[in-house]
């Protein structure tokens, strides 16, 4: 099955789900707290402590200051956010840290030095601990830092290593830019949900269209993929194309994210994500059965959303 | 005002809020909660996990790309509405709320934003 991975008892997962499976596995792993504080992420027998270090960074979405301390006495403190290493703020017991420490934001030119420092602190046969604290410096919106995936690639480390999962080649996907300029409103259906959709949900065909209508002009761009309303869309072509490109790339991951925020897997759900929720712009994503609506809300649509959802689901 | 008192004030002002909890998203822990619903620790753990998941990829990345880092999310389900707000100064601090669909959402979001800012600032 091209582009899919098989997990244990016949469970198949698309490649895009692997980071989420890896995240779930990490959540299940019991924590071992060291005597002096900090969480042990690699013990004496760990074959690759630097992989453990990189996975910690990869697990960190919110801005945090992570201090990695080796039982050998050396340490590194990294400001990280969104799976990127923004800055090196402290280095003890290692040499060659000057250029990284002096950099207000780590850039591509620092990656070799950073890798050497990581390898020095995360040395084999030494316990490695991590402690996490709020970042002391503001996240500079212009500083993107070094993606941990880039560092991992250079070290040939698989960040989403899930034991027992066979890796197969991902499906060939057209470049994002090609999809964005595609003029015809051809909607790629969302990956079908593997479990059977309850009859009650099937009977609610048209729910997402009613939700979109209920949201009114605050919903400035949207499209529906999957289900009976597959292909319905409205809004500026550029915005809709962007949403479509996102769904092309992330449909499977999105379904899993919706499952994670739902109280029940596969249940109808509507999620809104934004800076403030009651002003500015928000992303809205709703799922009913195999259909997904993805759109952009402008302004305060919070109260309208509740009415629209209740009305659509009635 | 203590954290518990701050959360209790939200419940008092908005009776449609069933649970209001203060969480440390980085450690995946609910640190304090108030509400009329009798919730177990498992319920609170799940609520915290849902808050983390709502601020995760792929929608997090889409939001960042489109409008900047999101600090609020809400999840509308068949039975309730869940609202999650992250602190803008310390994004690990968050309020996680379970509400009835009938709540005045605009006012409620403004109230819990003010409450979260106050808790994070320690005032």
PDB file of C-alpha atoms in Angstrom, chain A:
ATOM      1  CA  UNK A   1       0.000   0.000   0.000  1.00  0.00           C
ATOM      2  CA  UNK A   2       1.946   2.948  -1.290  1.00  0.00           C
ATOM      3  CA  UNK A   3       2.548   5.752   1.141  1.00  0.00           C
ATOM      4  CA  UNK A   4       1.116   3.959   4.125  1.00  0.00           C
ATOM      5  CA  UNK A   5       2.611   2.294   7.146  1.00  0.00           C
ATOM      6  CA  UNK A   6       1.295  -0.731   8.918  1.00  0.00           C
ATOM      7  CA  UNK A   7       1.149  -0.761  12.698  1.00  0.00           C
ATOM      8  CA  UNK A   8       0.720  -3.984  14.549  1.00  0.00           C
ATOM      9  CA  UNK A   9      -2.636  -5.754  14.314  1.00  0.00           C
ATOM     10  CA  UNK A  10      -3.447  -4.796  10.764  1.00  0.00           C
ATOM     11  CA  UNK A  11      -3.712  -1.063  11.492  1.00  0.00           C
ATOM     12  CA  UNK A  12      -2.679   1.044   8.528  1.00  0.00           C
ATOM     13  CA  UNK A  13      -1.652   4.655   8.743  1.00  0.00           C
ATOM     14  CA  UNK A  14      -0.749   7.179   6.132  1.00  0.00           C
ATOM     15  CA  UNK A  15       2.797   8.517   6.328  1.00  0.00           C
ATOM     16  CA  UNK A  16       1.513  11.885   7.490  1.00  0.00           C
ATOM     17  CA  UNK A  17       0.266  10.343  10.708  1.00  0.00           C
ATOM     18  CA  UNK A  18       3.683   9.144  11.794  1.00  0.00           C
ATOM     19  CA  UNK A  19       4.701  12.347  13.629  1.00  0.00           C
ATOM     20  CA  UNK A  20       1.454  12.181  15.564  1.00  0.00           C
ATOM     21  CA  UNK A  21       1.929   8.507  16.409  1.00  0.00           C
ATOM     22  CA  UNK A  22       5.450   9.331  17.564  1.00  0.00           C
ATOM     23  CA  UNK A  23       4.050  12.158  19.694  1.00  0.00           C
ATOM     24  CA  UNK A  24       1.452   9.881  21.248  1.00  0.00           C
ATOM     25  CA  UNK A  25       4.102   7.301  22.022  1.00  0.00           C
ATOM     26  CA  UNK A  26       6.261   9.962  23.649  1.00  0.00           C
ATOM     27  CA  UNK A  27       3.308  10.971  25.801  1.00  0.00           C
ATOM     28  CA  UNK A  28       2.922   7.393  26.967  1.00  0.00           C
ATOM     29  CA  UNK A  29       6.583   6.956  27.894  1.00  0.00           C
ATOM     30  CA  UNK A  30       7.050   7.167  31.674  1.00  0.00           C
ATOM     31  CA  UNK A  31       9.206  10.050  32.875  1.00  0.00           C
ATOM     32  CA  UNK A  32      12.286   9.392  34.985  1.00  0.00           C
ATOM     33  CA  UNK A  33      13.176  12.377  37.130  1.00  0.00           C
ATOM     34  CA  UNK A  34      16.824  12.675  38.174  1.00  0.00           C
ATOM     35  CA  UNK A  35      17.819  13.355  41.771  1.00  0.00           C
ATOM     36  CA  UNK A  36      18.929  16.913  41.050  1.00  0.00           C
ATOM     37  CA  UNK A  37      15.811  17.701  39.016  1.00  0.00           C
ATOM     38  CA  UNK A  38      15.378  17.438  35.305  1.00  0.00           C
ATOM     39  CA  UNK A  39      13.992  14.566  33.293  1.00  0.00           C
ATOM     40  CA  UNK A  40      16.268  11.787  32.114  1.00  0.00           C
ATOM     41  CA  UNK A  41      15.968  11.459  28.338  1.00  0.00           C
ATOM     42  CA  UNK A  42      18.940   9.160  27.707  1.00  0.00           C
ATOM     43  CA  UNK A  43      20.545   6.680  30.069  1.00  0.00           C
ATOM     44  CA  UNK A  44      24.007   5.098  30.072  1.00  0.00           C
ATOM     45  CA  UNK A  45      22.972   2.491  27.515  1.00  0.00           C
ATOM     46  CA  UNK A  46      21.221   4.785  25.060  1.00  0.00           C
ATOM     47  CA  UNK A  47      22.934   4.305  21.694  1.00  0.00           C
ATOM     48  CA  UNK A  48      22.170   7.853  20.532  1.00  0.00           C
ATOM     49  CA  UNK A  49      21.654  10.486  23.218  1.00  0.00           C
ATOM     50  CA  UNK A  50      21.807  13.213  20.577  1.00  0.00           C
ATOM     51  CA  UNK A  51      18.713  11.671  18.952  1.00  0.00           C
ATOM     52  CA  UNK A  52      16.944  11.937  22.306  1.00  0.00           C
ATOM     53  CA  UNK A  53      18.006  15.583  22.531  1.00  0.00           C
ATOM     54  CA  UNK A  54      16.690  16.369  19.055  1.00  0.00           C
ATOM     55  CA  UNK A  55      13.403  14.602  19.753  1.00  0.00           C
ATOM     56  CA  UNK A  56      12.906  16.747  22.849  1.00  0.00           C
ATOM     57  CA  UNK A  57      13.308  19.839  20.692  1.00  0.00           C
ATOM     58  CA  UNK A  58      10.987  18.317  18.108  1.00  0.00           C
ATOM     59  CA  UNK A  59       8.345  17.759  20.798  1.00  0.00           C
ATOM     60  CA  UNK A  60       8.476  21.399  21.870  1.00  0.00           C
ATOM     61  CA  UNK A  61       5.924  23.520  20.073  1.00  0.00           C
ATOM     62  CA  UNK A  62       5.466  26.289  22.618  1.00  0.00           C
ATOM     63  CA  UNK A  63       8.355  28.647  23.264  1.00  0.00           C
ATOM     64  CA  UNK A  64      10.543  27.169  26.020  1.00  0.00           C
ATOM     65  CA  UNK A  65      14.083  27.297  27.275  1.00  0.00           C
ATOM     66  CA  UNK A  66      15.450  23.741  27.404  1.00  0.00           C
ATOM     67  CA  UNK A  67      18.565  23.002  29.449  1.00  0.00           C
ATOM     68  CA  UNK A  68      20.293  19.763  28.488  1.00  0.00           C
ATOM     69  CA  UNK A  69      22.726  18.566  31.116  1.00  0.00           C
ATOM     70  CA  UNK A  70      25.062  15.629  30.804  1.00  0.00           C
ATOM     71  CA  UNK A  71      26.099  13.513  33.772  1.00  0.00           C
ATOM     72  CA  UNK A  72      29.611  14.320  32.560  1.00  0.00           C
ATOM     73  CA  UNK A  73      29.117  17.925  33.669  1.00  0.00           C
ATOM     74  CA  UNK A  74      28.577  19.745  30.388  1.00  0.00           C
ATOM     75  CA  UNK A  75      25.354  21.512  29.499  1.00  0.00           C
ATOM     76  CA  UNK A  76      23.588  23.502  26.792  1.00  0.00           C
ATOM     77  CA  UNK A  77      20.576  25.766  27.148  1.00  0.00           C
ATOM     78  CA  UNK A  78      18.562  26.279  23.998  1.00  0.00           C
ATOM     79  CA  UNK A  79      15.618  28.579  23.350  1.00  0.00           C
ATOM     80  CA  UNK A  80      13.253  26.535  21.219  1.00  0.00           C
ATOM     81  CA  UNK A  81       9.797  27.015  19.742  1.00  0.00           C
ATOM     82  CA  UNK A  82       7.810  25.391  17.000  1.00  0.00           C
ATOM     83  CA  UNK A  83      10.366  22.620  16.471  1.00  0.00           C
ATOM     84  CA  UNK A  84      13.116  25.155  15.846  1.00  0.00           C
ATOM     85  CA  UNK A  85      16.204  26.062  17.788  1.00  0.00           C
ATOM     86  CA  UNK A  86      16.073  29.826  18.098  1.00  0.00           C
ATOM     87  CA  UNK A  87      19.120  30.563  20.243  1.00  0.00           C
ATOM     88  CA  UNK A  88      21.899  29.098  22.325  1.00  0.00           C
ATOM     89  CA  UNK A  89      21.858  30.945  25.642  1.00  0.00           C
ATOM     90  CA  UNK A  90      24.290  28.934  27.748  1.00  0.00           C
ATOM     91  CA  UNK A  91      27.058  26.408  27.208  1.00  0.00           C
ATOM     92  CA  UNK A  92      29.138  24.851  29.962  1.00  0.00           C
ATOM     93  CA  UNK A  93      31.980  22.380  29.695  1.00  0.00           C
ATOM     94  CA  UNK A  94      32.179  22.495  25.912  1.00  0.00           C
ATOM     95  CA  UNK A  95      34.371  24.439  23.499  1.00  0.00           C
ATOM     96  CA  UNK A  96      33.532  26.208  20.265  1.00  0.00           C
ATOM     97  CA  UNK A  97      30.264  27.738  21.468  1.00  0.00           C
ATOM     98  CA  UNK A  98      31.247  31.372  20.935  1.00  0.00           C
ATOM     99  CA  UNK A  99      29.649  32.006  17.553  1.00  0.00           C
ATOM    100  CA  UNK A 100      26.347  30.373  18.515  1.00  0.00           C
ATOM    101  CA  UNK A 101      26.228  32.209  21.842  1.00  0.00           C
ATOM    102  CA  UNK A 102      26.886  35.531  20.119  1.00  0.00           C
ATOM    103  CA  UNK A 103      24.167  35.034  17.522  1.00  0.00           C
ATOM    104  CA  UNK A 104      20.869  36.772  18.328  1.00  0.00           C
ATOM    105  CA  UNK A 105      19.195  34.047  16.288  1.00  0.00           C
ATOM    106  CA  UNK A 106      20.738  30.854  14.988  1.00  0.00           C
ATOM    107  CA  UNK A 107      21.106  30.761  11.222  1.00  0.00           C
ATOM    108  CA  UNK A 108      22.167  28.206   8.696  1.00  0.00           C
ATOM    109  CA  UNK A 109      25.822  29.188   9.172  1.00  0.00           C
ATOM    110  CA  UNK A 110      25.659  28.023  12.807  1.00  0.00           C
ATOM    111  CA  UNK A 111      24.339  24.546  12.185  1.00  0.00           C
ATOM    112  CA  UNK A 112      27.730  22.795  12.092  1.00  0.00           C
ATOM    113  CA  UNK A 113      28.848  24.408  15.364  1.00  0.00           C
ATOM    114  CA  UNK A 114      25.503  23.626  16.966  1.00  0.00           C
ATOM    115  CA  UNK A 115      25.711  19.984  15.922  1.00  0.00           C
ATOM    116  CA  UNK A 116      29.200  19.696  17.416  1.00  0.00           C
ATOM    117  CA  UNK A 117      27.959  21.205  20.684  1.00  0.00           C
ATOM    118  CA  UNK A 118      24.972  18.887  20.798  1.00  0.00           C
ATOM    119  CA  UNK A 119      27.155  15.861  20.162  1.00  0.00           C
ATOM    120  CA  UNK A 120      29.570  16.981  22.878  1.00  0.00           C
ATOM    121  CA  UNK A 121      26.856  17.348  25.517  1.00  0.00           C
ATOM    122  CA  UNK A 122      24.824  14.341  24.394  1.00  0.00           C
ATOM    123  CA  UNK A 123      27.792  12.002  24.499  1.00  0.00           C
ATOM    124  CA  UNK A 124      27.207   8.236  24.633  1.00  0.00           C
ATOM    125  CA  UNK A 125      27.511   6.440  27.979  1.00  0.00           C
ATOM    126  CA  UNK A 126      26.479   9.528  29.931  1.00  0.00           C
ATOM    127  CA  UNK A 127      23.040  10.148  31.340  1.00  0.00           C
ATOM    128  CA  UNK A 128      21.377  13.128  29.652  1.00  0.00           C
ATOM    129  CA  UNK A 129      18.749  15.206  31.445  1.00  0.00           C
ATOM    130  CA  UNK A 130      16.503  18.023  30.318  1.00  0.00           C
ATOM    131  CA  UNK A 131      14.729  20.715  32.256  1.00  0.00           C
ATOM    132  CA  UNK A 132      12.257  23.147  30.757  1.00  0.00           C
ATOM    133  CA  UNK A 133      11.574  26.732  31.753  1.00  0.00           C
ATOM    134  CA  UNK A 134       9.812  29.730  30.274  1.00  0.00           C
ATOM    135  CA  UNK A 135      11.925  31.558  27.755  1.00  0.00           C
ATOM    136  CA  UNK A 136      13.445  34.702  29.224  1.00  0.00           C
ATOM    137  CA  UNK A 137      13.736  36.572  25.938  1.00  0.00           C
ATOM    138  CA  UNK A 138      10.893  37.451  23.629  1.00  0.00           C
ATOM    139  CA  UNK A 139      10.450  35.396  20.494  1.00  0.00           C
ATOM    140  CA  UNK A 140      11.540  37.667  17.673  1.00  0.00           C
ATOM    141  CA  UNK A 141       8.994  37.328  14.916  1.00  0.00           C
ATOM    142  CA  UNK A 142      11.720  37.790  12.328  1.00  0.00           C
ATOM    143  CA  UNK A 143      13.939  35.025  13.738  1.00  0.00           C
ATOM    144  CA  UNK A 144      13.105  31.606  12.454  1.00  0.00           C
ATOM    145  CA  UNK A 145      16.057  29.762  13.960  1.00  0.00           C
ATOM    146  CA  UNK A 146      17.226  26.352  12.813  1.00  0.00           C
ATOM    147  CA  UNK A 147      14.575  23.703  12.128  1.00  0.00           C
ATOM    148  CA  UNK A 148      15.282  20.615  14.201  1.00  0.00           C
ATOM    149  CA  UNK A 149      14.338  18.515  11.173  1.00  0.00           C
ATOM    150  CA  UNK A 150      17.282  20.040   9.293  1.00  0.00           C
ATOM    151  CA  UNK A 151      19.716  19.189  12.084  1.00  0.00           C
ATOM    152  CA  UNK A 152      18.279  15.675  12.311  1.00  0.00           C
ATOM    153  CA  UNK A 153      18.647  15.170   8.564  1.00  0.00           C
ATOM    154  CA  UNK A 154      22.292  16.175   8.717  1.00  0.00           C
ATOM    155  CA  UNK A 155      22.848  13.643  11.500  1.00  0.00           C
ATOM    156  CA  UNK A 156      20.749  10.974   9.707  1.00  0.00           C
ATOM    157  CA  UNK A 157      18.431  10.777  12.713  1.00  0.00           C
ATOM    158  CA  UNK A 158      14.746   9.842  12.348  1.00  0.00           C
ATOM    159  CA  UNK A 159      12.820  12.206  14.615  1.00  0.00           C
ATOM    160  CA  UNK A 160       9.597  10.219  14.449  1.00  0.00           C
ATOM    161  CA  UNK A 161      11.035   6.856  15.258  1.00  0.00           C
ATOM    162  CA  UNK A 162       8.189   4.511  16.190  1.00  0.00           C
ATOM    163  CA  UNK A 163       9.388   0.976  16.950  1.00  0.00           C
ATOM    164  CA  UNK A 164       7.739  -1.695  14.845  1.00  0.00           C
ATOM    165  CA  UNK A 165       6.712   0.655  12.064  1.00  0.00           C
ATOM    166  CA  UNK A 166       7.933  -0.162   8.597  1.00  0.00           C
ATOM    167  CA  UNK A 167       8.826   2.821   6.485  1.00  0.00           C
ATOM    168  CA  UNK A 168       7.612   2.918   2.920  1.00  0.00           C
ATOM    169  CA  UNK A 169       8.034   5.564   0.274  1.00  0.00           C
ATOM    170  CA  UNK A 170       5.614   8.468   0.510  1.00  0.00           C
ATOM    171  CA  UNK A 171       3.194   9.015  -2.356  1.00  0.00           C
ATOM    172  CA  UNK A 172       4.451  11.378  -4.997  1.00  0.00           C
ATOM    173  CA  UNK A 173       2.796  14.749  -4.438  1.00  0.00           C
ATOM    174  CA  UNK A 174       2.800  17.609  -6.887  1.00  0.00           C
ATOM    175  CA  UNK A 175       4.714  20.663  -5.714  1.00  0.00           C
ATOM    176  CA  UNK A 176       2.640  23.032  -3.571  1.00  0.00           C
ATOM    177  CA  UNK A 177       3.178  25.922  -5.980  1.00  0.00           C
ATOM    178  CA  UNK A 178       1.667  23.929  -8.834  1.00  0.00           C
ATOM    179  CA  UNK A 179      -1.451  23.285  -6.814  1.00  0.00           C
ATOM    180  CA  UNK A 180      -1.781  26.897  -5.762  1.00  0.00           C
ATOM    181  CA  UNK A 181      -1.942  28.208  -9.300  1.00  0.00           C
ATOM    182  CA  UNK A 182      -4.381  25.543 -10.431  1.00  0.00           C
ATOM    183  CA  UNK A 183      -7.389  27.485 -11.690  1.00  0.00           C
ATOM    184  CA  UNK A 184     -10.054  24.840 -11.980  1.00  0.00           C
ATOM    185  CA  UNK A 185     -11.913  24.202  -8.714  1.00  0.00           C
ATOM    186  CA  UNK A 186     -10.909  20.572  -8.596  1.00  0.00           C
ATOM    187  CA  UNK A 187     -11.079  19.446  -4.996  1.00  0.00           C
ATOM    188  CA  UNK A 188      -8.997  16.563  -3.828  1.00  0.00           C
ATOM    189  CA  UNK A 189     -11.204  14.504  -1.538  1.00  0.00           C
ATOM    190  CA  UNK A 190      -9.995  14.041   1.989  1.00  0.00           C
ATOM    191  CA  UNK A 191      -8.579  10.629   2.791  1.00  0.00           C
ATOM    192  CA  UNK A 192     -11.520   8.406   3.654  1.00  0.00           C
ATOM    193  CA  UNK A 193     -12.069   7.618   7.297  1.00  0.00           C
ATOM    194  CA  UNK A 194     -11.310   3.954   7.724  1.00  0.00           C
ATOM    195  CA  UNK A 195     -13.994   3.124  10.237  1.00  0.00           C
ATOM    196  CA  UNK A 196     -17.629   2.976   9.239  1.00  0.00           C
ATOM    197  CA  UNK A 197     -19.490   6.266   9.492  1.00  0.00           C
ATOM    198  CA  UNK A 198     -22.572   5.986  11.696  1.00  0.00           C
ATOM    199  CA  UNK A 199     -25.875   6.162   9.833  1.00  0.00           C
ATOM    200  CA  UNK A 200     -26.960   9.151  11.873  1.00  0.00           C
ATOM    201  CA  UNK A 201     -23.983  11.084  10.555  1.00  0.00           C
ATOM    202  CA  UNK A 202     -24.572  10.051   6.951  1.00  0.00           C
ATOM    203  CA  UNK A 203     -28.123  11.292   7.253  1.00  0.00           C
ATOM    204  CA  UNK A 204     -26.805  14.764   8.088  1.00  0.00           C
ATOM    205  CA  UNK A 205     -25.498  15.483   4.606  1.00  0.00           C
ATOM    206  CA  UNK A 206     -25.485  19.224   4.093  1.00  0.00           C
ATOM    207  CA  UNK A 207     -24.550  20.034   7.682  1.00  0.00           C
ATOM    208  CA  UNK A 208     -21.316  21.758   6.749  1.00  0.00           C
ATOM    209  CA  UNK A 209     -22.964  23.800   4.011  1.00  0.00           C
ATOM    210  CA  UNK A 210     -25.541  24.949   6.550  1.00  0.00           C
ATOM    211  CA  UNK A 211     -22.764  25.774   8.981  1.00  0.00           C
ATOM    212  CA  UNK A 212     -21.047  27.915   6.333  1.00  0.00           C
ATOM    213  CA  UNK A 213     -24.310  29.682   5.540  1.00  0.00           C
ATOM    214  CA  UNK A 214     -24.991  30.244   9.219  1.00  0.00           C
ATOM    215  CA  UNK A 215     -21.628  31.884   9.751  1.00  0.00           C
ATOM    216  CA  UNK A 216     -22.546  34.511   7.175  1.00  0.00           C
ATOM    217  CA  UNK A 217     -20.146  37.081   5.743  1.00  0.00           C
ATOM    218  CA  UNK A 218     -17.681  36.636   8.624  1.00  0.00           C
ATOM    219  CA  UNK A 219     -16.645  33.416   6.895  1.00  0.00           C
ATOM    220  CA  UNK A 220     -14.637  35.050   4.136  1.00  0.00           C
ATOM    221  CA  UNK A 221     -13.270  31.918   2.428  1.00  0.00           C
ATOM    222  CA  UNK A 222     -14.053  28.231   2.789  1.00  0.00           C
ATOM    223  CA  UNK A 223     -14.262  24.922   1.063  1.00  0.00           C
ATOM    224  CA  UNK A 224     -15.600  21.477   1.814  1.00  0.00           C
ATOM    225  CA  UNK A 225     -13.836  18.256   0.925  1.00  0.00           C
ATOM    226  CA  UNK A 226     -15.294  14.787   1.239  1.00  0.00           C
ATOM    227  CA  UNK A 227     -18.897  13.789   1.790  1.00  0.00           C
ATOM    228  CA  UNK A 228     -21.913  14.791  -0.254  1.00  0.00           C
ATOM    229  CA  UNK A 229     -20.905  18.452  -0.414  1.00  0.00           C
ATOM    230  CA  UNK A 230     -17.427  17.768  -1.719  1.00  0.00           C
ATOM    231  CA  UNK A 231     -16.262  20.678  -3.831  1.00  0.00           C
ATOM    232  CA  UNK A 232     -18.431  23.428  -2.379  1.00  0.00           C
ATOM    233  CA  UNK A 233     -16.406  26.566  -1.878  1.00  0.00           C
ATOM    234  CA  UNK A 234     -16.665  30.304  -1.611  1.00  0.00           C
ATOM    235  CA  UNK A 235     -14.292  33.233  -1.301  1.00  0.00           C
ATOM    236  CA  UNK A 236     -11.280  34.713  -3.071  1.00  0.00           C
ATOM    237  CA  UNK A 237      -9.581  32.161  -5.295  1.00  0.00           C
ATOM    238  CA  UNK A 238      -6.168  32.801  -3.752  1.00  0.00           C
ATOM    239  CA  UNK A 239      -7.398  32.076  -0.232  1.00  0.00           C
ATOM    240  CA  UNK A 240      -9.415  29.058  -1.246  1.00  0.00           C
ATOM    241  CA  UNK A 241      -6.453  27.673  -3.190  1.00  0.00           C
ATOM    242  CA  UNK A 242      -4.294  28.043  -0.105  1.00  0.00           C
ATOM    243  CA  UNK A 243      -6.831  26.166   1.997  1.00  0.00           C
ATOM    244  CA  UNK A 244      -7.077  23.494  -0.678  1.00  0.00           C
ATOM    245  CA  UNK A 245      -3.314  23.098  -0.802  1.00  0.00           C
ATOM    246  CA  UNK A 246      -3.266  22.687   2.963  1.00  0.00           C
ATOM    247  CA  UNK A 247      -5.929  19.981   2.820  1.00  0.00           C
ATOM    248  CA  UNK A 248      -4.079  18.247  -0.003  1.00  0.00           C
ATOM    249  CA  UNK A 249      -1.011  18.039   2.209  1.00  0.00           C
ATOM    250  CA  UNK A 250      -2.471  17.613   5.658  1.00  0.00           C
ATOM    251  CA  UNK A 251      -5.873  15.920   5.389  1.00  0.00           C
ATOM    252  CA  UNK A 252      -4.853  12.824   7.298  1.00  0.00           C
ATOM    253  CA  UNK A 253      -3.022  14.740  10.019  1.00  0.00           C
ATOM    254  CA  UNK A 254      -5.973  17.069  10.297  1.00  0.00           C
ATOM    255  CA  UNK A 255      -8.391  14.194  10.862  1.00  0.00           C
ATOM    256  CA  UNK A 256      -6.144  12.934  13.649  1.00  0.00           C
ATOM    257  CA  UNK A 257      -5.920  16.377  15.208  1.00  0.00           C
ATOM    258  CA  UNK A 258      -9.706  16.643  15.178  1.00  0.00           C
ATOM    259  CA  UNK A 259      -9.895  13.204  16.800  1.00  0.00           C
ATOM    260  CA  UNK A 260      -7.493  14.376  19.506  1.00  0.00           C
ATOM    261  CA  UNK A 261      -9.585  17.425  20.368  1.00  0.00           C
ATOM    262  CA  UNK A 262     -12.870  15.504  20.186  1.00  0.00           C
ATOM    263  CA  UNK A 263     -14.366  13.613  23.056  1.00  0.00           C
ATOM    264  CA  UNK A 264     -15.050  10.730  20.705  1.00  0.00           C
ATOM    265  CA  UNK A 265     -13.121   9.573  17.670  1.00  0.00           C
ATOM    266  CA  UNK A 266     -14.890  10.456  14.445  1.00  0.00           C
ATOM    267  CA  UNK A 267     -17.492  12.585  16.235  1.00  0.00           C
ATOM    268  CA  UNK A 268     -18.818  15.791  14.661  1.00  0.00           C
ATOM    269  CA  UNK A 269     -16.636  18.671  15.776  1.00  0.00           C
ATOM    270  CA  UNK A 270     -15.934  22.279  14.914  1.00  0.00           C
ATOM    271  CA  UNK A 271     -12.678  23.913  15.937  1.00  0.00           C
ATOM    272  CA  UNK A 272     -11.647  27.558  15.727  1.00  0.00           C
ATOM    273  CA  UNK A 273      -8.063  28.696  16.175  1.00  0.00           C
ATOM    274  CA  UNK A 274      -6.915  32.295  16.274  1.00  0.00           C
ATOM    275  CA  UNK A 275      -4.926  34.947  18.018  1.00  0.00           C
ATOM    276  CA  UNK A 276      -7.800  36.228  20.132  1.00  0.00           C
ATOM    277  CA  UNK A 277     -10.938  34.359  18.945  1.00  0.00           C
ATOM    278  CA  UNK A 278     -13.168  37.421  19.231  1.00  0.00           C
ATOM    279  CA  UNK A 279     -11.281  39.728  16.873  1.00  0.00           C
ATOM    280  CA  UNK A 280      -8.878  39.527  13.982  1.00  0.00           C
ATOM    281  CA  UNK A 281      -8.766  36.389  11.887  1.00  0.00           C
ATOM    282  CA  UNK A 282      -9.338  32.760  12.817  1.00  0.00           C
ATOM    283  CA  UNK A 283      -9.108  29.405  11.115  1.00  0.00           C
ATOM    284  CA  UNK A 284     -12.280  27.340  11.353  1.00  0.00           C
ATOM    285  CA  UNK A 285     -12.309  23.622  10.699  1.00  0.00           C
ATOM    286  CA  UNK A 286     -15.379  21.434  11.063  1.00  0.00           C
ATOM    287  CA  UNK A 287     -15.913  17.738  10.475  1.00  0.00           C
ATOM    288  CA  UNK A 288     -19.096  15.770  10.086  1.00  0.00           C
ATOM    289  CA  UNK A 289     -18.651  12.187   8.969  1.00  0.00           C
ATOM    290  CA  UNK A 290     -16.113  12.064   6.145  1.00  0.00           C
ATOM    291  CA  UNK A 291     -16.605  15.716   5.197  1.00  0.00           C
ATOM    292  CA  UNK A 292     -14.361  18.532   6.340  1.00  0.00           C
ATOM    293  CA  UNK A 293     -14.934  22.265   6.080  1.00  0.00           C
ATOM    294  CA  UNK A 294     -11.907  24.518   6.291  1.00  0.00           C
ATOM    295  CA  UNK A 295     -12.314  28.264   6.263  1.00  0.00           C
ATOM    296  CA  UNK A 296     -11.186  31.679   7.427  1.00  0.00           C
ATOM    297  CA  UNK A 297     -13.236  33.847   9.782  1.00  0.00           C
ATOM    298  CA  UNK A 298     -12.782  37.600   9.970  1.00  0.00           C
ATOM    299  CA  UNK A 299     -13.871  39.446  13.076  1.00  0.00           C
ATOM    300  CA  UNK A 300     -15.893  38.183  16.014  1.00  0.00           C
ATOM    301  CA  UNK A 301     -17.920  35.227  14.821  1.00  0.00           C
ATOM    302  CA  UNK A 302     -17.832  33.417  18.144  1.00  0.00           C
ATOM    303  CA  UNK A 303     -21.487  33.756  19.100  1.00  0.00           C
ATOM    304  CA  UNK A 304     -22.569  33.306  15.509  1.00  0.00           C
ATOM    305  CA  UNK A 305     -20.541  30.122  15.347  1.00  0.00           C
ATOM    306  CA  UNK A 306     -22.441  28.555  18.239  1.00  0.00           C
ATOM    307  CA  UNK A 307     -25.769  29.436  16.672  1.00  0.00           C
ATOM    308  CA  UNK A 308     -24.632  28.250  13.250  1.00  0.00           C
ATOM    309  CA  UNK A 309     -23.334  24.961  14.641  1.00  0.00           C
ATOM    310  CA  UNK A 310     -26.475  24.273  16.643  1.00  0.00           C
ATOM    311  CA  UNK A 311     -28.628  25.167  13.651  1.00  0.00           C
ATOM    312  CA  UNK A 312     -26.623  23.009  11.269  1.00  0.00           C
ATOM    313  CA  UNK A 313     -26.653  20.007  13.588  1.00  0.00           C
ATOM    314  CA  UNK A 314     -30.379  20.294  14.409  1.00  0.00           C
TER     315      UNK A 314
END
